[in-house]
mmCIF file of C-alpha atoms in Angstrom:
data_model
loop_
_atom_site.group_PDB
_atom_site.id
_atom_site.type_symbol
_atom_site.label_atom_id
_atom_site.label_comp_id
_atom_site.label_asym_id
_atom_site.label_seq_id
_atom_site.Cartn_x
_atom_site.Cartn_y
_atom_site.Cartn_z
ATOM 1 C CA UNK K 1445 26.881 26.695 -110.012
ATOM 2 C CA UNK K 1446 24.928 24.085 -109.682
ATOM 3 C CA UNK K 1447 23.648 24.775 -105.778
ATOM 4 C CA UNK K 1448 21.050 27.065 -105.299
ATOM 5 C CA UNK K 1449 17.452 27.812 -102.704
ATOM 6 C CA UNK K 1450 14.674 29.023 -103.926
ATOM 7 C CA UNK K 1451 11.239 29.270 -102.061
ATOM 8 C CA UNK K 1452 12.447 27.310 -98.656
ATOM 9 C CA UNK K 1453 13.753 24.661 -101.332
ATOM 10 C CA UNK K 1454 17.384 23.592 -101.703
ATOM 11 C CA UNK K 1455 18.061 22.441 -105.261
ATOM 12 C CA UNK K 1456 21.821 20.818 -105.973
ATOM 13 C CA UNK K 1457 22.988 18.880 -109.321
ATOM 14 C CA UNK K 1458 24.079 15.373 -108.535
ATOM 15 C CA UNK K 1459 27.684 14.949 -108.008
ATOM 16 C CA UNK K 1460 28.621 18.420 -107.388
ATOM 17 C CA UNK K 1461 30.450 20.332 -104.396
ATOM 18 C CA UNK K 1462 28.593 22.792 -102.361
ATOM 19 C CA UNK K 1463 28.339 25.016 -99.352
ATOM 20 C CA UNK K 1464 24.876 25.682 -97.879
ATOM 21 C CA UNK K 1465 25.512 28.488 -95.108
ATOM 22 C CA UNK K 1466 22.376 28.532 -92.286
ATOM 23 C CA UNK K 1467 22.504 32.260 -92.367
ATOM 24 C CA UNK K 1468 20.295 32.821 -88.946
ATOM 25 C CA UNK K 1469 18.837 31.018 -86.016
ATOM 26 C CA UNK K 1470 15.984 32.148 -84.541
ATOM 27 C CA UNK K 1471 14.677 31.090 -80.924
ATOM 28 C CA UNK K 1472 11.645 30.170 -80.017
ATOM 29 C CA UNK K 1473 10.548 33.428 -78.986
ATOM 30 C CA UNK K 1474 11.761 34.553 -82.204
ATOM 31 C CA UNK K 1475 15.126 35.979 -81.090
ATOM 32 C CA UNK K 1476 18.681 35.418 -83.079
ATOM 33 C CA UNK K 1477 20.422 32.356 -81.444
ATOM 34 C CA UNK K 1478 24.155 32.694 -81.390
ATOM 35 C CA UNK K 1479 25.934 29.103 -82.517
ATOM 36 C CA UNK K 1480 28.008 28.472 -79.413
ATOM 37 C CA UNK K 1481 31.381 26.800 -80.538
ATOM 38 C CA UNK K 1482 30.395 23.094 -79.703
ATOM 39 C CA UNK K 1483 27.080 23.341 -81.236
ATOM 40 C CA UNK K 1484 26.637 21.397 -84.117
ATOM 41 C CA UNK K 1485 24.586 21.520 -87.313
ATOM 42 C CA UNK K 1486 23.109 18.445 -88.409
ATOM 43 C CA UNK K 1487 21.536 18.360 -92.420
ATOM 44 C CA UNK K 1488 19.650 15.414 -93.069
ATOM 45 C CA UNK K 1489 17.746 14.099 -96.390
ATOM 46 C CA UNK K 1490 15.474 11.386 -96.707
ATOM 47 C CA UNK K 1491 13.180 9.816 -99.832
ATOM 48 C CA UNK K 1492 10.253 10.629 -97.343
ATOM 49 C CA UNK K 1493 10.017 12.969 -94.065
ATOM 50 C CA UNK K 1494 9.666 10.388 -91.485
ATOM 51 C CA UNK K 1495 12.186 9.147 -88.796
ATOM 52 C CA UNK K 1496 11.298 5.435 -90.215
ATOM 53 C CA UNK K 1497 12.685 6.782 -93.875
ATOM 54 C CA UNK K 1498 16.635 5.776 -94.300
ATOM 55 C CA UNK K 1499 18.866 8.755 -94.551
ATOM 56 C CA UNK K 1500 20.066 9.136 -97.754
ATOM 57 C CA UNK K 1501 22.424 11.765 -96.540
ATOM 58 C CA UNK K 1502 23.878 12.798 -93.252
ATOM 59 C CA UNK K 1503 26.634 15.637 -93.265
ATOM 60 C CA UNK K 1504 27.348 17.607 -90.070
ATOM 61 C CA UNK K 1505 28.879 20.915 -89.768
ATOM 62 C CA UNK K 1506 31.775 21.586 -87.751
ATOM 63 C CA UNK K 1507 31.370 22.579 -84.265
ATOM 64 C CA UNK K 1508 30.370 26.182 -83.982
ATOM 65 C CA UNK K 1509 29.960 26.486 -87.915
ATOM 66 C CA UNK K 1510 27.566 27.621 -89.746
ATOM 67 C CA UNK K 1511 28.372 25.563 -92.660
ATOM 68 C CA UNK K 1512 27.660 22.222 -94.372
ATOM 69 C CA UNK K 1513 29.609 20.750 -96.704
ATOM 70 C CA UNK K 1514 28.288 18.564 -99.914
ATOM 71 C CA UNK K 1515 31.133 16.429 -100.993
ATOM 72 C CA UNK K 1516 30.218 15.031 -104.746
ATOM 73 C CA UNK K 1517 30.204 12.095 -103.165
ATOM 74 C CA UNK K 1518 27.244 12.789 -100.908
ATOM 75 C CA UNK K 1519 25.066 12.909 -104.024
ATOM 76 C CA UNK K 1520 26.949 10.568 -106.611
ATOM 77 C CA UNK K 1521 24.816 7.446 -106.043
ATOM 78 C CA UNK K 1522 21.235 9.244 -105.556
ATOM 79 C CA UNK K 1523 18.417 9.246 -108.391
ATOM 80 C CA UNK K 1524 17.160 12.701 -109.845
ATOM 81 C CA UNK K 1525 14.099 13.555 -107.864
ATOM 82 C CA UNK K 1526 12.499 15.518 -104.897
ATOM 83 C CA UNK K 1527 13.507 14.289 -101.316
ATOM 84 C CA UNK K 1528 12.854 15.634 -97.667
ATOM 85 C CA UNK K 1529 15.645 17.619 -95.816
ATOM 86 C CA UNK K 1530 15.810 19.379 -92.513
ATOM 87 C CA UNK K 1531 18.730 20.853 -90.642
ATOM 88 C CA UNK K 1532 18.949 20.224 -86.915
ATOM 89 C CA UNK K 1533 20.587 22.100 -84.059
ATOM 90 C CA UNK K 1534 22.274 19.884 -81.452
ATOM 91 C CA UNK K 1535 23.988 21.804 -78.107
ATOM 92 C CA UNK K 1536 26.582 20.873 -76.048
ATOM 93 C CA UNK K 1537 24.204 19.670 -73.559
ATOM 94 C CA UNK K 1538 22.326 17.458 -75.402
ATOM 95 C CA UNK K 1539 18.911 19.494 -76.505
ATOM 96 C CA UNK K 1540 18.007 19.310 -79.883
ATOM 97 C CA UNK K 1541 16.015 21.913 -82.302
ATOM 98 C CA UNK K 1542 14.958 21.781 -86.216
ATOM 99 C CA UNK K 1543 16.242 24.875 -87.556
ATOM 100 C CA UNK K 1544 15.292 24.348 -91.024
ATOM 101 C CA UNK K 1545 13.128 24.148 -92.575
ATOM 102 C CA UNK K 1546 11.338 27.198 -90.569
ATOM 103 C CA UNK K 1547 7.477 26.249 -89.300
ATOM 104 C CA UNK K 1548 5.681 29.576 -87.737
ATOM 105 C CA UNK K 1549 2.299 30.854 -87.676
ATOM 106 C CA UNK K 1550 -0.841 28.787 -87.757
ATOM 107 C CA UNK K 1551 0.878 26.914 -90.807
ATOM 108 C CA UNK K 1552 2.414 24.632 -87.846
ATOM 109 C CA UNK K 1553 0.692 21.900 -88.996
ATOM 110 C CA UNK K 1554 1.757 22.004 -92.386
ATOM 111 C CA UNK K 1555 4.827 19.385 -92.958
ATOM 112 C CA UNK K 1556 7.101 22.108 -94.650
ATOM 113 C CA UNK K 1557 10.429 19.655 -95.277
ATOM 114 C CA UNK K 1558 8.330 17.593 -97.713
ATOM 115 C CA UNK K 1559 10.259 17.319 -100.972
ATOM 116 C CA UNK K 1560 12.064 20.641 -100.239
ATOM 117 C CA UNK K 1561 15.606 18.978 -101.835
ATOM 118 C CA UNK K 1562 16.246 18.842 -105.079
ATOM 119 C CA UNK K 1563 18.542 16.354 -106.965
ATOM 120 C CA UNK K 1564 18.862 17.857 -110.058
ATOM 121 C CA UNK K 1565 20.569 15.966 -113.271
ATOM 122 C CA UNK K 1566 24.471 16.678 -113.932
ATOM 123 C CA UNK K 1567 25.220 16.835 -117.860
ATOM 124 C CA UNK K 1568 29.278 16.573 -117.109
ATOM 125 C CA UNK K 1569 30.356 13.521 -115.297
ATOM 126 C CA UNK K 1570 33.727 12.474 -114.310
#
């Protein structure tokens, strides 16, 4: 399969399907957070990690999922290359929290969704 993380980084070959699965939620106060059924999960990719960068990609889960989708064609028309992803919580009343990628410790600083998404090259296209 072409879909894979590795080190905080998500690596997926252009074009293909995928299912990336946020596995746990943690809280501020570093307890598990329990998706509530109209919470969504918002993944979004950009060439840099700034607000003023275009999206390349937007997908959102389904309410109360813990999964996002890649469609092929979500990648199709992107180069090969490194981009800048993070996956946001949104609640039902409004508040929104980055769940991913994960910033603790005195690394808060540190900008950790810089190039942490991989386009890599597909061989097979159809």
């Amino acid at each position: 399969m072409g879909f894979y993380i590795e080190s905080d980084v998500i690596y997926l070959t252009k074009g293909d399907d995928a299912v990336l699965e946020v596995s746990s939620i943690a809280t501020e106060g570093g307890e598990e957070y329990a998706l509530q059924e109209t919470d969504v999960l918002t993944l979004t990719v950009r060439a840099l990690p700034s607000a003023d960068s275009p999206a390349l990609i937007q997908i959102d889960a389904l309410p109360g999922s813990n999964r996002i989708v890649f469609r092929h064609d979500d990648t199709a028309e992107l180069t090969v290359g490194r981009y800048s992803a993070d996956v946001q919580l949104t609640t039902a009343d409004g508040k929104r929290y980055t769940v991913w990628p994960t910033i603790t410790g005195s690394g808060r600083y540190v900008v950790k969704s810089f190039k942490n998404f991989v386009i890599m090259p597909e061989v097979t296209a159809k």
